[in-house]
Amino acid sequence: MVKKAPTPAQLRVRETFKIARAFLAPLNGLIKKGFAEQAKRKRSLPFGQALSHTLRIAIRHEAERPVVDPALVLLSDGSIAPANMPILTREIDRIIVTHTVTSDNLYPLDDQIVLCAYQVEKGYAFINEKVWRRYEGQAILHLPAGFEADDFHVYLLVCDRKGKKYSRSRYLGYSTK
């Protein structure tokens, strides 16, 4: 039995799949939590849901090869309302996000704010260790020693107090020192 050589289209699809998986791999722990609600509803795996979204929405095909657009990637998707009007600020050793807190009772004020700083080229991501609540109007992610000079893609997620339900993640931008 002779194996056929893959066609150029098949090779492009394989390359796209490999690039999307490589981009999402360091974020797997957060994706498992952030897509758990949607994956359960659709009877699939959380990573599969994130990968599917990335392949459909966040891939740009450039001349040489496909590229992931970090602004279009989702780390979570769910029914919780996102934070209102987040503003990203970068200091030497930390990333600060402030957001507005509404006085109406539309949102549970004890929802948790999760910040994720992702360094794509080096393949690592950090999330805030301290639990920040929606009513505080801010969240701070302290960068570990030795990583202060790195640039990061920053994502904002909101989850309920139990950490079971999440909002759709928000891309806040590329943070440089």
JSON list of C-alpha atoms in Angstrom, two decimals:
[
{"chain": "A", "resi": 1, "resn": "MET", "atom": "CA", "xyz": [0.00, 0.00, 0.00]},
{"chain": "A", "resi": 2, "resn": "VAL", "atom": "CA", "xyz": [1.45, 3.33, -1.10]},
{"chain": "A", "resi": 3, "resn": "LYS", "atom": "CA", "xyz": [0.86, 6.46, 0.93]},
{"chain": "A", "resi": 4, "resn": "LYS", "atom": "CA", "xyz": [-0.16, 9.56, -0.97]},
{"chain": "A", "resi": 5, "resn": "ALA", "atom": "CA", "xyz": [1.78, 12.73, -0.39]},
{"chain": "A", "resi": 6, "resn": "PRO", "atom": "CA", "xyz": [-0.28, 15.42, 1.32]},
{"chain": "A", "resi": 7, "resn": "THR", "atom": "CA", "xyz": [-1.63, 18.13, -0.92]},
{"chain": "A", "resi": 8, "resn": "PRO", "atom": "CA", "xyz": [-0.61, 21.78, -0.39]},
{"chain": "A", "resi": 9, "resn": "ALA", "atom": "CA", "xyz": [-4.07, 22.48, 1.07]},
{"chain": "A", "resi": 10, "resn": "GLN", "atom": "CA", "xyz": [-3.68, 19.65, 3.58]},
{"chain": "A", "resi": 11, "resn": "LEU", "atom": "CA", "xyz": [-0.25, 20.95, 4.56]},
{"chain": "A", "resi": 12, "resn": "ARG", "atom": "CA", "xyz": [-1.72, 24.46, 5.10]},
{"chain": "A", "resi": 13, "resn": "VAL", "atom": "CA", "xyz": [-4.47, 23.04, 7.33]},
{"chain": "A", "resi": 14, "resn": "ARG", "atom": "CA", "xyz": [-1.95, 21.03, 9.35]},
{"chain": "A", "resi": 15, "resn": "GLU", "atom": "CA", "xyz": [0.27, 24.10, 9.79]},
{"chain": "A", "resi": 16, "resn": "THR", "atom": "CA", "xyz": [-2.71, 26.21, 10.88]},
{"chain": "A", "resi": 17, "resn": "PHE", "atom": "CA", "xyz": [-3.75, 23.56, 13.41]},
{"chain": "A", "resi": 18, "resn": "LYS", "atom": "CA", "xyz": [-0.20, 23.28, 14.77]},
{"chain": "A", "resi": 19, "resn": "ILE", "atom": "CA", "xyz": [0.16, 27.05, 15.19]},
{"chain": "A", "resi": 20, "resn": "ALA", "atom": "CA", "xyz": [-3.22, 27.40, 16.95]},
{"chain": "A", "resi": 21, "resn": "ARG", "atom": "CA", "xyz": [-2.44, 24.53, 19.35]},
{"chain": "A", "resi": 22, "resn": "ALA", "atom": "CA", "xyz": [1.00, 25.96, 20.13]},
{"chain": "A", "resi": 23, "resn": "PHE", "atom": "CA", "xyz": [-0.50, 29.37, 20.90]},
{"chain": "A", "resi": 24, "resn": "LEU", "atom": "CA", "xyz": [-3.13, 27.95, 23.28]},
{"chain": "A", "resi": 25, "resn": "ALA", "atom": "CA", "xyz": [-0.97, 25.29, 25.01]},
{"chain": "A", "resi": 26, "resn": "PRO", "atom": "CA", "xyz": [0.51, 27.53, 27.78]},
{"chain": "A", "resi": 27, "resn": "LEU", "atom": "CA", "xyz": [-3.01, 28.75, 28.58]},
{"chain": "A", "resi": 28, "resn": "ASN", "atom": "CA", "xyz": [-4.54, 25.28, 28.96]},
{"chain": "A", "resi": 29, "resn": "GLY", "atom": "CA", "xyz": [-5.19, 25.50, 32.72]},
{"chain": "A", "resi": 30, "resn": "LEU", "atom": "CA", "xyz": [-7.12, 28.75, 32.36]},
{"chain": "A", "resi": 31, "resn": "ILE", "atom": "CA", "xyz": [-8.95, 27.51, 29.26]},
{"chain": "A", "resi": 32, "resn": "LYS", "atom": "CA", "xyz": [-10.14, 24.40, 31.14]},
{"chain": "A", "resi": 33, "resn": "LYS", "atom": "CA", "xyz": [-11.89, 26.64, 33.66]},
{"chain": "A", "resi": 34, "resn": "GLY", "atom": "CA", "xyz": [-12.99, 29.35, 31.25]},
{"chain": "A", "resi": 35, "resn": "PHE", "atom": "CA", "xyz": [-14.63, 27.07, 28.71]},
{"chain": "A", "resi": 36, "resn": "ALA", "atom": "CA", "xyz": [-15.96, 24.43, 31.16]},
{"chain": "A", "resi": 37, "resn": "GLU", "atom": "CA", "xyz": [-19.53, 25.79, 31.12]},
{"chain": "A", "resi": 38, "resn": "GLN", "atom": "CA", "xyz": [-19.69, 25.95, 27.32]},
{"chain": "A", "resi": 39, "resn": "ALA", "atom": "CA", "xyz": [-17.97, 22.58, 26.85]},
{"chain": "A", "resi": 40, "resn": "LYS", "atom": "CA", "xyz": [-20.42, 20.88, 29.19]},
{"chain": "A", "resi": 41, "resn": "ARG", "atom": "CA", "xyz": [-23.34, 22.41, 27.29]},
{"chain": "A", "resi": 42, "resn": "LYS", "atom": "CA", "xyz": [-21.92, 21.27, 23.94]},
{"chain": "A", "resi": 43, "resn": "ARG", "atom": "CA", "xyz": [-20.64, 17.92, 25.25]},
{"chain": "A", "resi": 44, "resn": "SER", "atom": "CA", "xyz": [-17.05, 18.54, 24.26]},
{"chain": "A", "resi": 45, "resn": "LEU", "atom": "CA", "xyz": [-13.72, 19.42, 25.83]},
{"chain": "A", "resi": 46, "resn": "PRO", "atom": "CA", "xyz": [-12.84, 22.98, 26.93]},
{"chain": "A", "resi": 47, "resn": "PHE", "atom": "CA", "xyz": [-9.57, 23.02, 24.98]},
{"chain": "A", "resi": 48, "resn": "GLY", "atom": "CA", "xyz": [-11.45, 21.82, 21.90]},
{"chain": "A", "resi": 49, "resn": "GLN", "atom": "CA", "xyz": [-13.89, 24.73, 22.20]},
{"chain": "A", "resi": 50, "resn": "ALA", "atom": "CA", "xyz": [-11.04, 27.26, 22.50]},
{"chain": "A", "resi": 51, "resn": "LEU", "atom": "CA", "xyz": [-9.16, 25.64, 19.62]},
{"chain": "A", "resi": 52, "resn": "SER", "atom": "CA", "xyz": [-12.26, 25.65, 17.44]},
{"chain": "A", "resi": 53, "resn": "HIS", "atom": "CA", "xyz": [-12.81, 29.37, 18.08]},
{"chain": "A", "resi": 54, "resn": "THR", "atom": "CA", "xyz": [-9.16, 30.14, 17.38]},
{"chain": "A", "resi": 55, "resn": "LEU", "atom": "CA", "xyz": [-9.18, 28.19, 14.11]},
{"chain": "A", "resi": 56, "resn": "ARG", "atom": "CA", "xyz": [-12.41, 29.82, 12.90]},
{"chain": "A", "resi": 57, "resn": "ILE", "atom": "CA", "xyz": [-11.87, 33.40, 14.07]},
{"chain": "A", "resi": 58, "resn": "ALA", "atom": "CA", "xyz": [-8.33, 34.20, 15.20]},
{"chain": "A", "resi": 59, "resn": "ILE", "atom": "CA", "xyz": [-6.16, 32.89, 12.33]},
{"chain": "A", "resi": 60, "resn": "ARG", "atom": "CA", "xyz": [-4.79, 35.34, 9.76]},
{"chain": "A", "resi": 61, "resn": "HIS", "atom": "CA", "xyz": [-3.29, 33.83, 6.64]},
{"chain": "A", "resi": 62, "resn": "GLU", "atom": "CA", "xyz": [-0.20, 35.75, 5.63]},
{"chain": "A", "resi": 63, "resn": "ALA", "atom": "CA", "xyz": [2.09, 35.14, 2.66]},
{"chain": "A", "resi": 64, "resn": "GLU", "atom": "CA", "xyz": [4.51, 32.80, 4.42]},
{"chain": "A", "resi": 65, "resn": "ARG", "atom": "CA", "xyz": [2.29, 31.03, 6.95]},
{"chain": "A", "resi": 66, "resn": "PRO", "atom": "CA", "xyz": [-0.79, 31.38, 9.14]},
{"chain": "A", "resi": 67, "resn": "VAL", "atom": "CA", "xyz": [-0.54, 33.62, 12.21]},
{"chain": "A", "resi": 68, "resn": "VAL", "atom": "CA", "xyz": [-2.68, 33.77, 15.35]},
{"chain": "A", "resi": 69, "resn": "ASP", "atom": "CA", "xyz": [-4.17, 37.20, 16.09]},
{"chain": "A", "resi": 70, "resn": "PRO", "atom": "CA", "xyz": [-4.06, 37.42, 19.93]},
{"chain": "A", "resi": 71, "resn": "ALA", "atom": "CA", "xyz": [-6.80, 40.06, 19.99]},
{"chain": "A", "resi": 72, "resn": "LEU", "atom": "CA", "xyz": [-9.32, 37.57, 18.59]},
{"chain": "A", "resi": 73, "resn": "VAL", "atom": "CA", "xyz": [-8.44, 34.61, 20.84]},
{"chain": "A", "resi": 74, "resn": "LEU", "atom": "CA", "xyz": [-10.84, 33.70, 23.67]},
{"chain": "A", "resi": 75, "resn": "LEU", "atom": "CA", "xyz": [-9.63, 32.22, 26.95]},
{"chain": "A", "resi": 76, "resn": "SER", "atom": "CA", "xyz": [-13.14, 31.87, 28.36]},
{"chain": "A", "resi": 77, "resn": "ASP", "atom": "CA", "xyz": [-16.70, 32.10, 27.18]},
{"chain": "A", "resi": 78, "resn": "GLY", "atom": "CA", "xyz": [-19.75, 32.03, 29.38]},
{"chain": "A", "resi": 79, "resn": "SER", "atom": "CA", "xyz": [-22.78, 33.72, 30.83]},
{"chain": "A", "resi": 80, "resn": "ILE", "atom": "CA", "xyz": [-21.20, 36.09, 33.39]},
{"chain": "A", "resi": 81, "resn": "ALA", "atom": "CA", "xyz": [-21.19, 39.80, 32.46]},
{"chain": "A", "resi": 82, "resn": "PRO", "atom": "CA", "xyz": [-17.73, 41.21, 31.66]},
{"chain": "A", "resi": 83, "resn": "ALA", "atom": "CA", "xyz": [-16.14, 44.11, 33.51]},
{"chain": "A", "resi": 84, "resn": "ASN", "atom": "CA", "xyz": [-17.22, 47.57, 32.32]},
{"chain": "A", "resi": 85, "resn": "MET", "atom": "CA", "xyz": [-14.75, 49.83, 30.51]},
{"chain": "A", "resi": 86, "resn": "PRO", "atom": "CA", "xyz": [-11.43, 48.28, 31.60]},
{"chain": "A", "resi": 87, "resn": "ILE", "atom": "CA", "xyz": [-8.31, 50.45, 31.41]},
{"chain": "A", "resi": 88, "resn": "LEU", "atom": "CA", "xyz": [-4.86, 48.84, 31.30]},
{"chain": "A", "resi": 89, "resn": "THR", "atom": "CA", "xyz": [-1.87, 50.45, 33.02]},
{"chain": "A", "resi": 90, "resn": "ARG", "atom": "CA", "xyz": [1.65, 48.99, 33.13]},
{"chain": "A", "resi": 91, "resn": "GLU", "atom": "CA", "xyz": [4.16, 49.72, 35.85]},
{"chain": "A", "resi": 92, "resn": "ILE", "atom": "CA", "xyz": [7.62, 48.23, 36.19]},
{"chain": "A", "resi": 93, "resn": "ASP", "atom": "CA", "xyz": [6.69, 45.15, 38.21]},
{"chain": "A", "resi": 94, "resn": "ARG", "atom": "CA", "xyz": [2.93, 44.90, 37.73]},
{"chain": "A", "resi": 95, "resn": "ILE", "atom": "CA", "xyz": [-0.03, 45.27, 35.44]},
{"chain": "A", "resi": 96, "resn": "ILE", "atom": "CA", "xyz": [-3.04, 47.18, 36.74]},
{"chain": "A", "resi": 97, "resn": "VAL", "atom": "CA", "xyz": [-6.52, 47.10, 35.27]},
{"chain": "A", "resi": 98, "resn": "THR", "atom": "CA", "xyz": [-9.20, 49.47, 36.53]},
{"chain": "A", "resi": 99, "resn": "HIS", "atom": "CA", "xyz": [-12.85, 49.24, 35.56]},
{"chain": "A", "resi": 100, "resn": "THR", "atom": "CA", "xyz": [-16.06, 51.03, 36.42]},
{"chain": "A", "resi": 101, "resn": "VAL", "atom": "CA", "xyz": [-18.33, 49.67, 39.10]},
{"chain": "A", "resi": 102, "resn": "THR", "atom": "CA", "xyz": [-21.97, 50.43, 38.54]},
{"chain": "A", "resi": 103, "resn": "SER", "atom": "CA", "xyz": [-24.22, 51.30, 41.45]},
{"chain": "A", "resi": 104, "resn": "ASP", "atom": "CA", "xyz": [-27.18, 49.38, 40.05]},
{"chain": "A", "resi": 105, "resn": "ASN", "atom": "CA", "xyz": [-27.65, 45.75, 41.01]},
{"chain": "A", "resi": 106, "resn": "LEU", "atom": "CA", "xyz": [-27.25, 44.32, 37.52]},
{"chain": "A", "resi": 107, "resn": "TYR", "atom": "CA", "xyz": [-24.01, 42.49, 38.31]},
{"chain": "A", "resi": 108, "resn": "PRO", "atom": "CA", "xyz": [-23.03, 40.48, 41.38]},
{"chain": "A", "resi": 109, "resn": "LEU", "atom": "CA", "xyz": [-20.35, 42.61, 42.99]},
{"chain": "A", "resi": 110, "resn": "ASP", "atom": "CA", "xyz": [-18.55, 39.58, 44.46]},
{"chain": "A", "resi": 111, "resn": "ASP", "atom": "CA", "xyz": [-17.57, 38.20, 41.03]},
{"chain": "A", "resi": 112, "resn": "GLN", "atom": "CA", "xyz": [-13.83, 37.60, 40.71]},
{"chain": "A", "resi": 113, "resn": "ILE", "atom": "CA", "xyz": [-11.57, 39.43, 38.27]},
{"chain": "A", "resi": 114, "resn": "VAL", "atom": "CA", "xyz": [-8.83, 37.37, 36.64]},
{"chain": "A", "resi": 115, "resn": "LEU", "atom": "CA", "xyz": [-5.94, 38.95, 34.73]},
{"chain": "A", "resi": 116, "resn": "CYS", "atom": "CA", "xyz": [-3.79, 36.89, 32.42]},
{"chain": "A", "resi": 117, "resn": "ALA", "atom": "CA", "xyz": [-0.47, 38.17, 31.05]},
{"chain": "A", "resi": 118, "resn": "TYR", "atom": "CA", "xyz": [0.77, 36.00, 28.19]},
{"chain": "A", "resi": 119, "resn": "GLN", "atom": "CA", "xyz": [4.24, 36.15, 26.64]},
{"chain": "A", "resi": 120, "resn": "VAL", "atom": "CA", "xyz": [3.79, 34.30, 23.35]},
{"chain": "A", "resi": 121, "resn": "GLU", "atom": "CA", "xyz": [7.39, 34.17, 22.11]},
{"chain": "A", "resi": 122, "resn": "LYS", "atom": "CA", "xyz": [8.69, 32.61, 25.34]},
{"chain": "A", "resi": 123, "resn": "GLY", "atom": "CA", "xyz": [5.54, 30.52, 25.92]},
{"chain": "A", "resi": 124, "resn": "TYR", "atom": "CA", "xyz": [4.50, 31.39, 29.46]},
{"chain": "A", "resi": 125, "resn": "ALA", "atom": "CA", "xyz": [1.54, 33.07, 31.10]},
{"chain": "A", "resi": 126, "resn": "PHE", "atom": "CA", "xyz": [0.82, 34.53, 34.54]},
{"chain": "A", "resi": 127, "resn": "ILE", "atom": "CA", "xyz": [-2.50, 35.10, 36.31]},
{"chain": "A", "resi": 128, "resn": "ASN", "atom": "CA", "xyz": [-3.13, 37.13, 39.44]},
{"chain": "A", "resi": 129, "resn": "GLU", "atom": "CA", "xyz": [-2.76, 35.17, 42.68]},
{"chain": "A", "resi": 130, "resn": "LYS", "atom": "CA", "xyz": [-4.77, 37.53, 44.85]},
{"chain": "A", "resi": 131, "resn": "VAL", "atom": "CA", "xyz": [-8.53, 37.31, 44.44]},
{"chain": "A", "resi": 132, "resn": "TRP", "atom": "CA", "xyz": [-9.87, 40.63, 43.18]},
{"chain": "A", "resi": 133, "resn": "ARG", "atom": "CA", "xyz": [-13.62, 41.29, 43.34]},
{"chain": "A", "resi": 134, "resn": "ARG", "atom": "CA", "xyz": [-15.71, 43.29, 40.90]},
{"chain": "A", "resi": 135, "resn": "TYR", "atom": "CA", "xyz": [-16.70, 45.83, 43.59]},
{"chain": "A", "resi": 136, "resn": "GLU", "atom": "CA", "xyz": [-13.03, 46.80, 44.09]},
{"chain": "A", "resi": 137, "resn": "GLY", "atom": "CA", "xyz": [-12.88, 48.37, 40.65]},
{"chain": "A", "resi": 138, "resn": "GLN", "atom": "CA", "xyz": [-9.37, 47.13, 39.93]},
{"chain": "A", "resi": 139, "resn": "ALA", "atom": "CA", "xyz": [-7.16, 44.08, 39.63]},
{"chain": "A", "resi": 140, "resn": "ILE", "atom": "CA", "xyz": [-3.38, 43.95, 39.92]},
{"chain": "A", "resi": 141, "resn": "LEU", "atom": "CA", "xyz": [-1.11, 41.29, 38.49]},
{"chain": "A", "resi": 142, "resn": "HIS", "atom": "CA", "xyz": [2.34, 41.32, 40.09]},
{"chain": "A", "resi": 143, "resn": "LEU", "atom": "CA", "xyz": [5.00, 40.11, 37.68]},
{"chain": "A", "resi": 144, "resn": "PRO", "atom": "CA", "xyz": [7.55, 37.67, 39.12]},
{"chain": "A", "resi": 145, "resn": "ALA", "atom": "CA", "xyz": [11.17, 38.81, 39.46]},
{"chain": "A", "resi": 146, "resn": "GLY", "atom": "CA", "xyz": [13.06, 38.48, 36.21]},
{"chain": "A", "resi": 147, "resn": "PHE", "atom": "CA", "xyz": [10.00, 38.97, 33.98]},
{"chain": "A", "resi": 148, "resn": "GLU", "atom": "CA", "xyz": [9.48, 42.72, 34.44]},
{"chain": "A", "resi": 149, "resn": "ALA", "atom": "CA", "xyz": [11.21, 43.60, 31.16]},
{"chain": "A", "resi": 150, "resn": "ASP", "atom": "CA", "xyz": [9.01, 41.28, 29.06]},
{"chain": "A", "resi": 151, "resn": "ASP", "atom": "CA", "xyz": [6.08, 42.40, 26.94]},
{"chain": "A", "resi": 152, "resn": "PHE", "atom": "CA", "xyz": [2.71, 40.70, 27.41]},
{"chain": "A", "resi": 153, "resn": "HIS", "atom": "CA", "xyz": [-0.65, 40.22, 25.78]},
{"chain": "A", "resi": 154, "resn": "VAL", "atom": "CA", "xyz": [-3.17, 40.95, 28.55]},
{"chain": "A", "resi": 155, "resn": "TYR", "atom": "CA", "xyz": [-6.59, 39.30, 28.91]},
{"chain": "A", "resi": 156, "resn": "LEU", "atom": "CA", "xyz": [-9.35, 40.05, 31.43]},
{"chain": "A", "resi": 157, "resn": "LEU", "atom": "CA", "xyz": [-11.82, 37.42, 32.63]},
{"chain": "A", "resi": 158, "resn": "VAL", "atom": "CA", "xyz": [-14.63, 37.58, 35.17]},
{"chain": "A", "resi": 159, "resn": "CYS", "atom": "CA", "xyz": [-15.89, 34.53, 37.04]},
{"chain": "A", "resi": 160, "resn": "ASP", "atom": "CA", "xyz": [-18.47, 33.94, 39.75]},
{"chain": "A", "resi": 161, "resn": "ARG", "atom": "CA", "xyz": [-17.43, 33.61, 43.38]},
{"chain": "A", "resi": 162, "resn": "LYS", "atom": "CA", "xyz": [-17.19, 29.82, 43.09]},
{"chain": "A", "resi": 163, "resn": "GLY", "atom": "CA", "xyz": [-15.00, 29.99, 39.97]},
{"chain": "A", "resi": 164, "resn": "LYS", "atom": "CA", "xyz": [-17.40, 27.82, 37.96]},
{"chain": "A", "resi": 165, "resn": "LYS", "atom": "CA", "xyz": [-18.98, 30.28, 35.52]},
{"chain": "A", "resi": 166, "resn": "TYR", "atom": "CA", "xyz": [-16.98, 32.74, 33.42]},
{"chain": "A", "resi": 167, "resn": "SER", "atom": "CA", "xyz": [-17.52, 35.72, 31.18]},
{"chain": "A", "resi": 168, "resn": "ARG", "atom": "CA", "xyz": [-16.27, 35.96, 27.65]},
{"chain": "A", "resi": 169, "resn": "SER", "atom": "CA", "xyz": [-12.62, 36.97, 27.97]},
{"chain": "A", "resi": 170, "resn": "ARG", "atom": "CA", "xyz": [-11.52, 40.40, 26.83]},
{"chain": "A", "resi": 171, "resn": "TYR", "atom": "CA", "xyz": [-8.26, 41.23, 25.14]},
{"chain": "A", "resi": 172, "resn": "LEU", "atom": "CA", "xyz": [-6.89, 44.42, 26.70]},
{"chain": "A", "resi": 173, "resn": "GLY", "atom": "CA", "xyz": [-3.87, 44.91, 24.51]},
{"chain": "A", "resi": 174, "resn": "TYR", "atom": "CA", "xyz": [-0.16, 44.41, 24.27]},
{"chain": "A", "resi": 175, "resn": "SER", "atom": "CA", "xyz": [1.61, 45.68, 27.36]},
{"chain": "A", "resi": 176, "resn": "THR", "atom": "CA", "xyz": [5.18, 46.90, 27.09]},
{"chain": "A", "resi": 177, "resn": "LYS", "atom": "CA", "xyz": [7.36, 48.08, 29.93]}
]
